[in-house]
Coordinates of N, CA and C and ligand atoms in Angstrom, one line a residue:
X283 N -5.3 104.5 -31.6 CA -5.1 103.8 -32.8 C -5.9 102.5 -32.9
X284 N -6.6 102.1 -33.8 CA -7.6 100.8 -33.9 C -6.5 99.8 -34.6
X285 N -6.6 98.8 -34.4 CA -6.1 97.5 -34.5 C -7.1 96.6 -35.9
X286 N -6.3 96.5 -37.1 CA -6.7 95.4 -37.6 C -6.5 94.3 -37.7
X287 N -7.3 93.0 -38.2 CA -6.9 91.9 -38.7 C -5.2 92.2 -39.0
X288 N -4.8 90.9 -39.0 CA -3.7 91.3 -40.2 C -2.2 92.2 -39.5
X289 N -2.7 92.8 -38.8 CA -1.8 94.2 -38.1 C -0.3 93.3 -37.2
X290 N 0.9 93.8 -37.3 CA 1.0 93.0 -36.2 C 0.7 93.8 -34.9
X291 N 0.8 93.0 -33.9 CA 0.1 93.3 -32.3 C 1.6 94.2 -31.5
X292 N 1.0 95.5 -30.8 CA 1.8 96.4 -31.0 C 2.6 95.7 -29.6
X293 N 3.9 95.7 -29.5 CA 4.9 95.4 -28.3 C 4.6 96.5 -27.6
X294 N 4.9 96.1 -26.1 CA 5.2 97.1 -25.0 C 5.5 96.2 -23.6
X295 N 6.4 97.3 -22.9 CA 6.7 96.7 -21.7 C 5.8 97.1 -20.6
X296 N 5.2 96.2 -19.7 CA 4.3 96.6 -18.8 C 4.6 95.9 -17.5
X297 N 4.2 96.6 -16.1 CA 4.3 95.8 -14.5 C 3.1 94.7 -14.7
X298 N 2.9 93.1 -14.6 CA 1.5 93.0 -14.1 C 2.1 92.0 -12.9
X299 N 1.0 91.2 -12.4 CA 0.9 90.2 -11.3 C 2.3 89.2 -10.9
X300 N 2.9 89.2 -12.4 CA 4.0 88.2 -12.2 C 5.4 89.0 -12.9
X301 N 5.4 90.2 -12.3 CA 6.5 91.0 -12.5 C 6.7 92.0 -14.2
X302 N 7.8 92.3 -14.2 CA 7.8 93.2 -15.5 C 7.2 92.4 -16.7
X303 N 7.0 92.5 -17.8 CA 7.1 92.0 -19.1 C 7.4 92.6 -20.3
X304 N 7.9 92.2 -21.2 CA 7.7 92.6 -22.7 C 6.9 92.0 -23.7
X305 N 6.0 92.5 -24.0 CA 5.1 91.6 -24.6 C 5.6 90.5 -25.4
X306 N 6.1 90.9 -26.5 CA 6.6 89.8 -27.2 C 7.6 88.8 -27.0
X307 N 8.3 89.5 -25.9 CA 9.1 88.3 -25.5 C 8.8 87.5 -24.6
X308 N 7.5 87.6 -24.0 CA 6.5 87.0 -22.9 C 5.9 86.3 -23.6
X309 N 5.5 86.6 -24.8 CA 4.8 85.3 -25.3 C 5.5 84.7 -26.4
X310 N 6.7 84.6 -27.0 CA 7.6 84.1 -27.4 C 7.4 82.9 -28.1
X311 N 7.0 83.5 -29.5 CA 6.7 82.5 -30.6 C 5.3 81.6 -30.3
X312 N 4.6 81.6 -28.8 CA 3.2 81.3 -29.0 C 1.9 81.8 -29.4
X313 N 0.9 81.3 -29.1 CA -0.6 82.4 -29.5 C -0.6 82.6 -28.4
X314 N -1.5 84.3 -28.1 CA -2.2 84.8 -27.0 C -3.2 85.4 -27.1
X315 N -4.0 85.3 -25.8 CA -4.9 85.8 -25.9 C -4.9 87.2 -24.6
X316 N -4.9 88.4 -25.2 CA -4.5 89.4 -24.1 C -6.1 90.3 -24.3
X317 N -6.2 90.1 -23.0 CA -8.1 90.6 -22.7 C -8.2 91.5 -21.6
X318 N -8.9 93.0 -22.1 CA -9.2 94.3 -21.2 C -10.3 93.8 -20.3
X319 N -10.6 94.2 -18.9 CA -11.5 94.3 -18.8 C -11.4 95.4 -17.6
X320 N -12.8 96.3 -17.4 CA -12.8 97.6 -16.9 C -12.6 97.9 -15.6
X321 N -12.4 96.8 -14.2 CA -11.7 97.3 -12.9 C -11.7 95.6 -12.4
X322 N -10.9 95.7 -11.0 CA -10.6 95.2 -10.2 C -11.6 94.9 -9.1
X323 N -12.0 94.0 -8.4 CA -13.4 94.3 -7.5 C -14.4 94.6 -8.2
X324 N -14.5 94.0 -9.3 CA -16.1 94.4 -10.1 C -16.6 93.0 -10.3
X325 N -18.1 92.7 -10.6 CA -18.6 91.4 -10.5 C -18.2 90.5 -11.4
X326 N -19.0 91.4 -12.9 CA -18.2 90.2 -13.8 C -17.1 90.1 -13.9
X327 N -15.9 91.2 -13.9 CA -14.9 90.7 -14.1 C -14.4 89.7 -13.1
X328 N -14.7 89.6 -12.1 CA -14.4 88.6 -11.4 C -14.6 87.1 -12.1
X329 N -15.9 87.1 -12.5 CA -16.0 86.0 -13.2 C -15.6 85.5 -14.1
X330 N -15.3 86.2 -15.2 CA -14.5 86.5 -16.1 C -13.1 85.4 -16.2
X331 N -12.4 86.5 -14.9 CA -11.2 86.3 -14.7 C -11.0 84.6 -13.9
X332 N -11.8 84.6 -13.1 CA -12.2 83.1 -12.4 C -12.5 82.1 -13.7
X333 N -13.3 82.3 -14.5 CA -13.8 81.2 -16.1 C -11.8 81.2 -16.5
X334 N -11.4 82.0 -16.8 CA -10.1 82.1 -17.9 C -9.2 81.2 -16.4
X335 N -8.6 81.5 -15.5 CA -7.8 80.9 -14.5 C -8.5 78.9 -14.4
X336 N -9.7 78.9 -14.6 CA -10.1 77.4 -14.8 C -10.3 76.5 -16.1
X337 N -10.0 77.8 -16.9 CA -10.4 77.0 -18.5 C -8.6 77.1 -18.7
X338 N -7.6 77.5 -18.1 CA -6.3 78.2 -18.8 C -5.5 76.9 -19.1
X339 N -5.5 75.9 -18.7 CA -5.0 74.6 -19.2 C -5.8 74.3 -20.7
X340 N -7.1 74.4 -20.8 CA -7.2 74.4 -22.1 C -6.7 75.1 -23.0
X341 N -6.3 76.3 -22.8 CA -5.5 77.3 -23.6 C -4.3 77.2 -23.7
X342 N -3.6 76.5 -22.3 CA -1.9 75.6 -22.5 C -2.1 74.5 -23.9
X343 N -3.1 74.0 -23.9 CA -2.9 72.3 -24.6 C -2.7 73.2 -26.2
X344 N -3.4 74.3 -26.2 CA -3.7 74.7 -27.5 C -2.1 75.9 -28.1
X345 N -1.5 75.9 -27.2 CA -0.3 76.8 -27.3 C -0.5 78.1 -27.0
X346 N -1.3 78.2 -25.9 CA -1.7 79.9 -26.2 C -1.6 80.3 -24.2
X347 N -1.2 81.3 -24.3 CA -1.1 82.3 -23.4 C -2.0 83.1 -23.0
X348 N -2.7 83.4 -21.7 CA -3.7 84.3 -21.7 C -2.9 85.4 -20.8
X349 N -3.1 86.4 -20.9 CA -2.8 87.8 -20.1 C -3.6 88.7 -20.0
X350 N -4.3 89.3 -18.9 CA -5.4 90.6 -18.8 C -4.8 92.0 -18.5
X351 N -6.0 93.0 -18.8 CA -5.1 94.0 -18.7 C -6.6 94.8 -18.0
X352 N -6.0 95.5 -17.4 CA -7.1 97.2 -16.6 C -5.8 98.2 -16.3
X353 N -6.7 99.2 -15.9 CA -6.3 100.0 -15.7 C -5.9 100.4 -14.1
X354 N -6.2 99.6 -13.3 CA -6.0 99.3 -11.9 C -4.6 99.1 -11.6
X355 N -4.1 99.8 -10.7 CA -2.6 99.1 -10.3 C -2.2 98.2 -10.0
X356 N -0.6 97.0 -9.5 CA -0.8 95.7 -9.7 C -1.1 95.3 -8.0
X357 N -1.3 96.4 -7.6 CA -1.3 96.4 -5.6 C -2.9 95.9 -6.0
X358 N -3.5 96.2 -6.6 CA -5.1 96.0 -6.4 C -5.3 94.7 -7.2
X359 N -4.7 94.3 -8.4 CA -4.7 93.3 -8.9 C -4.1 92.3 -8.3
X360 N -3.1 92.3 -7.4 CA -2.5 91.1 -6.2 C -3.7 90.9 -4.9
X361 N -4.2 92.0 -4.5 CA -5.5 92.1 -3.4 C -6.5 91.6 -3.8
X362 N -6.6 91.8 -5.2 CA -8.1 90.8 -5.9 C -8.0 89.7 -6.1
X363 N -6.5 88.7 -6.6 CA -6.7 87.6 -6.8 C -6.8 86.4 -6.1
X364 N -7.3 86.7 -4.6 CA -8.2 85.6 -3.3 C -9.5 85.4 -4.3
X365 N -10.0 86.4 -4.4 CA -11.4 86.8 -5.1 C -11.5 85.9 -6.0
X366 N -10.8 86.4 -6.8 CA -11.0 85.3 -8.6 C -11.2 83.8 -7.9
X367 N -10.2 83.4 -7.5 CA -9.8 82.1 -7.0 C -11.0 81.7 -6.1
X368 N -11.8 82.7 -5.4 CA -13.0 81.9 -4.4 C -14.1 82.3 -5.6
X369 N -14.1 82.8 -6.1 CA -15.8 83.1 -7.4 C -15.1 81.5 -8.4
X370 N -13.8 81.9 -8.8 CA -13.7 80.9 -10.0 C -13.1 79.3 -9.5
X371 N -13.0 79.6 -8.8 CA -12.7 77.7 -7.9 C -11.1 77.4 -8.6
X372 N -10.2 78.4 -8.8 CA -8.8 77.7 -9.1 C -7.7 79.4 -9.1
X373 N -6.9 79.3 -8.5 CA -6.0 80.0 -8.0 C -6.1 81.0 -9.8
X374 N -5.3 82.6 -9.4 CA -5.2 82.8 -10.3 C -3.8 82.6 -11.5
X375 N -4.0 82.0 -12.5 CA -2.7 81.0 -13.1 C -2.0 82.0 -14.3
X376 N -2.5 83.4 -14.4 CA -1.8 83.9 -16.0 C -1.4 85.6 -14.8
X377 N -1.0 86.4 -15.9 CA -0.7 87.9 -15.3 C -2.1 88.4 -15.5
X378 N -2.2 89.8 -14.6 CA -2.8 90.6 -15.2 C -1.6 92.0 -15.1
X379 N -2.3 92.5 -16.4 CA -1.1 94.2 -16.6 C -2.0 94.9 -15.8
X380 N -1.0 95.5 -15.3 CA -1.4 96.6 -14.5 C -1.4 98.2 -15.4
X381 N -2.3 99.1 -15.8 CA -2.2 100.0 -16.6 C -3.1 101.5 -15.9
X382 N -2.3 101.9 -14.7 CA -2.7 103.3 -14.4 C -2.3 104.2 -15.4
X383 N -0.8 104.3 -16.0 CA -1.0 105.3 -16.9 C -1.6 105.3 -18.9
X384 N -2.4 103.9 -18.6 CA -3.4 103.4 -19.8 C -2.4 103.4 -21.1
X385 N -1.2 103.3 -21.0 CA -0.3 103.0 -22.2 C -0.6 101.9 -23.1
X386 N -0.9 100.8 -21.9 CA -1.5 99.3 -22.7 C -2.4 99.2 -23.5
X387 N -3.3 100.5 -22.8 CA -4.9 100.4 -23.2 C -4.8 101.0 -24.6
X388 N -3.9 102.2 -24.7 CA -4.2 103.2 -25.6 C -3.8 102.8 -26.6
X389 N -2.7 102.1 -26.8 CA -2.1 101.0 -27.9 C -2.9 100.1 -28.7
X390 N -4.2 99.7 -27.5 CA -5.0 98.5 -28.2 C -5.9 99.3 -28.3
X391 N -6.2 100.1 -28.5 CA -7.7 101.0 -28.7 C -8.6 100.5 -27.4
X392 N -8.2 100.3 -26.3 CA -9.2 99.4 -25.4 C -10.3 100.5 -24.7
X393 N -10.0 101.7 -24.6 CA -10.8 102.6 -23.7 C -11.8 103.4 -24.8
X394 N -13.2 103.2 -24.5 CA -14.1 103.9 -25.6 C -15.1 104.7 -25.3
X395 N -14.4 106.1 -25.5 CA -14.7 107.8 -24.9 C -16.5 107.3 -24.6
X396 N -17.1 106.8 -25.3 CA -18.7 106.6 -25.3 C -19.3 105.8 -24.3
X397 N -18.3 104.8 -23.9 CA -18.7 104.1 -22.9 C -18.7 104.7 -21.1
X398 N -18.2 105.7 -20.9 CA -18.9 106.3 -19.9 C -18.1 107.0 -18.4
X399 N -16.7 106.3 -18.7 CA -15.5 106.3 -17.9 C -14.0 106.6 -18.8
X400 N -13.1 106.6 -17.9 CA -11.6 106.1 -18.5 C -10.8 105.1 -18.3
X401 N -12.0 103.8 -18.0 CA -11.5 102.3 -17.8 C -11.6 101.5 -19.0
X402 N -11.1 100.9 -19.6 CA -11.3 99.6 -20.5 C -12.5 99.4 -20.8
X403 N -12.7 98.9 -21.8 CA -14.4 97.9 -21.9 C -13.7 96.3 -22.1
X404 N -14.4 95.9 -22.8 CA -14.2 94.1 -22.3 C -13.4 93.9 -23.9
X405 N -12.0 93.9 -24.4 CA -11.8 93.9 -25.2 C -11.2 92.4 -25.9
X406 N -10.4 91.8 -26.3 CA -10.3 90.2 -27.0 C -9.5 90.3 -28.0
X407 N -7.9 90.4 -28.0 CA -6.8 90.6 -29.6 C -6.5 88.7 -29.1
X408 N -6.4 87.8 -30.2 CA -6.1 86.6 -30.6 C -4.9 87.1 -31.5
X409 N -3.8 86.5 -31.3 CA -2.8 87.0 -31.4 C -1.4 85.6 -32.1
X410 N -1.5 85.8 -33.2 CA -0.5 84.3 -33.2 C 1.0 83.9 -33.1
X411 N 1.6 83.0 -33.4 CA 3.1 83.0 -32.9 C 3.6 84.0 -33.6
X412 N 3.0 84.3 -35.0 CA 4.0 85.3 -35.6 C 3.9 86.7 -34.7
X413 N 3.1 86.8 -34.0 CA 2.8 88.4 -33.8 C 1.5 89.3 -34.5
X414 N 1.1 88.0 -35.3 CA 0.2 89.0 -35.9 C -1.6 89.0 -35.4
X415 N -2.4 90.3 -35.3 CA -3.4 90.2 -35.0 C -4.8 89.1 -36.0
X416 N -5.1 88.3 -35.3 CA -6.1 87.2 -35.9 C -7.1 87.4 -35.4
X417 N -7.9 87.8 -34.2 CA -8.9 87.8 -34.3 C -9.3 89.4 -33.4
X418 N -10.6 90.4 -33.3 CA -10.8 91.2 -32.3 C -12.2 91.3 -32.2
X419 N -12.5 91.5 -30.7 CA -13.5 91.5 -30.2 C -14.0 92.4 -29.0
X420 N -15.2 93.2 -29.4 CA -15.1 94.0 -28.1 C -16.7 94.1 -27.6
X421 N -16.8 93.6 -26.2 CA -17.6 93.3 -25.4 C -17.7 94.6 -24.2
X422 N -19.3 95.1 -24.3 CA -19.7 96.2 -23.1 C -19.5 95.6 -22.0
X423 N -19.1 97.1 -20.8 CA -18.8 96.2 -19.8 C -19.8 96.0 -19.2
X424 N -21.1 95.7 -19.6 CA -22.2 94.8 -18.4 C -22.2 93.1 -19.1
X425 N -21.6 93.3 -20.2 CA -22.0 92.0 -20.6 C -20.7 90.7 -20.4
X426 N -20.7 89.4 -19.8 CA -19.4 89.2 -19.7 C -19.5 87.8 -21.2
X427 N -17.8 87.6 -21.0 CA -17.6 87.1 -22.6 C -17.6 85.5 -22.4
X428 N -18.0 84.8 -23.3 CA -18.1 83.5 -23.2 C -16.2 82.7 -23.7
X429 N -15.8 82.3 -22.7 CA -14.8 82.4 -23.0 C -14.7 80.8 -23.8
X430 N -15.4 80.3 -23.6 CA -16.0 78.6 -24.8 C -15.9 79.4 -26.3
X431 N -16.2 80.7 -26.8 CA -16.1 80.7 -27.2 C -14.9 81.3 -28.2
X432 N -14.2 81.4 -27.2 CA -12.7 82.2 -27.8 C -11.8 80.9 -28.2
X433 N -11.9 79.8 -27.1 CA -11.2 78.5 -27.1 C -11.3 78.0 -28.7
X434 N -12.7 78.0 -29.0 CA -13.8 77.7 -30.5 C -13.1 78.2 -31.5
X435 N -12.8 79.5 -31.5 CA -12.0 80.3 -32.3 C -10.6 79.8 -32.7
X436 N -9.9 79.7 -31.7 CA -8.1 79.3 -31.6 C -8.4 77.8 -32.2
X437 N -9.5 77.0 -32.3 CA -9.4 75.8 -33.0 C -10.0 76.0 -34.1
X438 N -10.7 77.0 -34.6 CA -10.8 77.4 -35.9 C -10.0 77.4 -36.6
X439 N -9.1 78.7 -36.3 CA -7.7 79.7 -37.0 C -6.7 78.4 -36.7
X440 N -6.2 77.8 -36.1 CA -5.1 76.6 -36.0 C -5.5 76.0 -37.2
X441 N -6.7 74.9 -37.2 CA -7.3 74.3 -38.0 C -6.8 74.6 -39.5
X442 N -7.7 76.1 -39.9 CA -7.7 76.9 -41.0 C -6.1 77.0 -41.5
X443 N -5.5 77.0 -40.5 CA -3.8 77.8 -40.3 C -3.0 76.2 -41.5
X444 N -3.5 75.2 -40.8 CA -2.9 73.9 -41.0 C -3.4 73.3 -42.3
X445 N -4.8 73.6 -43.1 CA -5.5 73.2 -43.8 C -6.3 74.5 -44.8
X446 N -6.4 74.1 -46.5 CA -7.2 74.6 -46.7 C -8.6 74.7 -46.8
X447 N -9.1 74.8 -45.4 CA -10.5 75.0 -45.2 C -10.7 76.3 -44.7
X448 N -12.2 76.4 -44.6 CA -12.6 77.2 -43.6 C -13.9 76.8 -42.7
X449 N -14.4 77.2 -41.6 CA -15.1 76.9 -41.0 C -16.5 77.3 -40.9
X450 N -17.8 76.8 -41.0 CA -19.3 77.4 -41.1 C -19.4 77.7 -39.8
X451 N -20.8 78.8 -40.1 CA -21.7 79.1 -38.8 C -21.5 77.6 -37.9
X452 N -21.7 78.5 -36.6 CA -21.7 77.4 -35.4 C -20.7 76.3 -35.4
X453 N -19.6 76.5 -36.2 CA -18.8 75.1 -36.1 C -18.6 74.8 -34.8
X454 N -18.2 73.8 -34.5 CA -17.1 73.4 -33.2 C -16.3 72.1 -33.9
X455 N -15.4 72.0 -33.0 CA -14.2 71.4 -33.6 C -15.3 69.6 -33.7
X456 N -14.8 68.7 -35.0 CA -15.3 67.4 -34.7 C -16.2 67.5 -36.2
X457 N -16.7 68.9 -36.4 CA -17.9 69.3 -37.3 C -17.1 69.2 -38.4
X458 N -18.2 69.0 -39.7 CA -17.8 69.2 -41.3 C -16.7 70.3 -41.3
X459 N -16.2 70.7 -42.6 CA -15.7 72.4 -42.7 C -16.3 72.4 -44.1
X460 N -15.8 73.4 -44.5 CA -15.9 74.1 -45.7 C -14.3 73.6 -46.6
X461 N -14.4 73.2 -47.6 CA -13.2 73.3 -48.9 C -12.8 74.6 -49.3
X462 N -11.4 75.0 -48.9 CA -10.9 77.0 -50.0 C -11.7 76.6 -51.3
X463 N -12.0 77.7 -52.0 CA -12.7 77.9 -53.0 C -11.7 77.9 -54.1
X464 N -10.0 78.0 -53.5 CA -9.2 77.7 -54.4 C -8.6 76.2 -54.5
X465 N -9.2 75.1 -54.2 CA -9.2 73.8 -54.1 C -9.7 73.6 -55.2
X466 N -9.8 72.9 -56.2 CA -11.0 71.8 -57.3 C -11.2 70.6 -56.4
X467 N -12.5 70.5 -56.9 CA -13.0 69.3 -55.7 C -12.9 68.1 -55.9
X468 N -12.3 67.9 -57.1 CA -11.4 66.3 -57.4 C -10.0 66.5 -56.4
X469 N -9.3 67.7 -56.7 CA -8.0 67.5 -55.5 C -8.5 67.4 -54.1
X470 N -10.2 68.2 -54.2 CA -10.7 68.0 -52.2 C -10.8 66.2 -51.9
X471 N -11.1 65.8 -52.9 CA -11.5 64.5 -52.6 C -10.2 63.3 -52.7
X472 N -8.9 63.8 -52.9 CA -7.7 63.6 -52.7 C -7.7 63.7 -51.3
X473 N -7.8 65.0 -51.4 CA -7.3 65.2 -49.9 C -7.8 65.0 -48.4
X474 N -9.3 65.5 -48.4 CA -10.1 65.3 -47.5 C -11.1 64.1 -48.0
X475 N -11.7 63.6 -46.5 CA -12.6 62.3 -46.4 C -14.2 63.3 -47.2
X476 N -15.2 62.5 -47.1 CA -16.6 62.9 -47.4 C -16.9 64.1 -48.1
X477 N -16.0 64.7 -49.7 CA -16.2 65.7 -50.0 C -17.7 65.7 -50.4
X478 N -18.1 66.5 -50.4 CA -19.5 66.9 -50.8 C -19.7 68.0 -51.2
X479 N -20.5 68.3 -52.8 CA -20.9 69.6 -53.2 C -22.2 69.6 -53.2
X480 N -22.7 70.7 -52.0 CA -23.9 71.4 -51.8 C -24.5 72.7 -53.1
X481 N -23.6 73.0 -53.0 CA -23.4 74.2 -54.5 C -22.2 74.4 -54.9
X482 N -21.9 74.7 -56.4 CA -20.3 74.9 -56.7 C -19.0 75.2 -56.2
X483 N -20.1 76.2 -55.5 CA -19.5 77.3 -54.1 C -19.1 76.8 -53.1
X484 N -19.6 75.7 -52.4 CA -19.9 75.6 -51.1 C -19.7 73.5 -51.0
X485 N -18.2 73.6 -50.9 CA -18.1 71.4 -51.1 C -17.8 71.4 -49.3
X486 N -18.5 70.5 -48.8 CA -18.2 70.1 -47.7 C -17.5 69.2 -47.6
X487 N -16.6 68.9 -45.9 CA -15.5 67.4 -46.3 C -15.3 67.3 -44.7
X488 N -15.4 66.2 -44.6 CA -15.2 65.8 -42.9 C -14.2 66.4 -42.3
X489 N -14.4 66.6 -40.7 CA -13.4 67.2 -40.3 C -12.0 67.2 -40.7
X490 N -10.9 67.1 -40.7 CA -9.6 66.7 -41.5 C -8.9 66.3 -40.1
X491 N -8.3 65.1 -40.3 CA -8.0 64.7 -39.4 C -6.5 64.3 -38.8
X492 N -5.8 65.1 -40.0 CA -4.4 65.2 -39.5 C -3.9 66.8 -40.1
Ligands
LIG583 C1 -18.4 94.4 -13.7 O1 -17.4 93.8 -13.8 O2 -19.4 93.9 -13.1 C2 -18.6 95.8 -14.3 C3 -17.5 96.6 -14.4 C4 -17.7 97.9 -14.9 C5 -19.0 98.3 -15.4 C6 -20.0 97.4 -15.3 C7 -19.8 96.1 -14.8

């Protein structure tokens, strides 16, 4: 089953690193970020998994939860996490699901008949307090994922969530946004600092700052 925008994110109970869970009641009214990746003792995922365990306080300040998932049992995912912690310089701090019989996987569409095996590829559901799916992303497994830029994202969609803006190419948080198109740009200039019309279409306005 493919996963859209919009969808809510399917529950299930799974074993990982830090005992049973139910999805939704594991992450309980926060955001998460629940990420495939294709084995245990593999390079990048190592690294991967080491970036996420060092950046995961950034993802606490932001309300969000990380959790991984393979298809590896949780005996191999307990034996790997010395690993993460000497590649990534900080103990490993979230679960990973353990998914031999690929229930987790098959739910999120994570395993892709083309890609070469019956392991995961490098998959990415952003997931918000409601439950519902906000963002997806899927990454081959030679390539590993910038996780700067998932962090980028959750201050996008927060942002977005709290204000009617939206965000341009390359934003990062600090930058202009974009005005909704259902704004008039006499109310933008109520609301937001530095409105600016580029084209009718397109009024810019300082970051918004509450
Ligand atoms: C890796 O993590 O290095 C990896 C895993 C599976 C396929 C290719 C690379």
């Amino acid at each position: 089953m493919s996963i859209h925008l919009g969808d809510e994110a399917p529950d299930f109970t799974a074993e990982t690193t830090e005992g049973s869970i139910d999805f939704h009641r594991w992450k309980a009214g926060k955001w998460a970020v629940l990420f495939s990746h294709p084995a245990d003792y593999t390079p990048v995922c190592t690294t991967e998994l080491g970036r996420t365990a060092t950046i995961n306080s950034e993802f606490e300040k932001r309300d969000v939860k990380t959790i991984a998932v393979s298809v590896d049992p949780v005996e191999d995912h307990r034996g790997w996490a010395p690993d993460i912690r000497d590649v990534g310089g900080t103990d490993l701090n979230f679960p990973i699901i353990a998914d031999p019989d690929r229930r987790v996987s098959a739910l999120y569409d994570m395993i892709h008949a083309g890609e070469g095996d019956t392991s995961t590829v490098r998959s990415v559901f952003i997931i918000d307090p409601q439950n519902k799916v906000r963002l997806t992303l899927t990454y081959p497994k030679s390539v590993g994922r910038n996780f700067d830029e998932i962090l980028r994202v959750i201050d996008a969609l927060q942002l977005t969530d709290a204000h009617p803006v939206s965000t341009p190419a390359d934003w990062t948080p600090g930058d202009q946004v974009i005005v909704s198109p259902a704004m008039a740009t006499d109310e933008a200039r109520q609301r937001f600092e530095q409105v600016e019309e580029a084209k009718p279409y397109l009024r810019w306005a300082a970051y918004p700052q509450s």
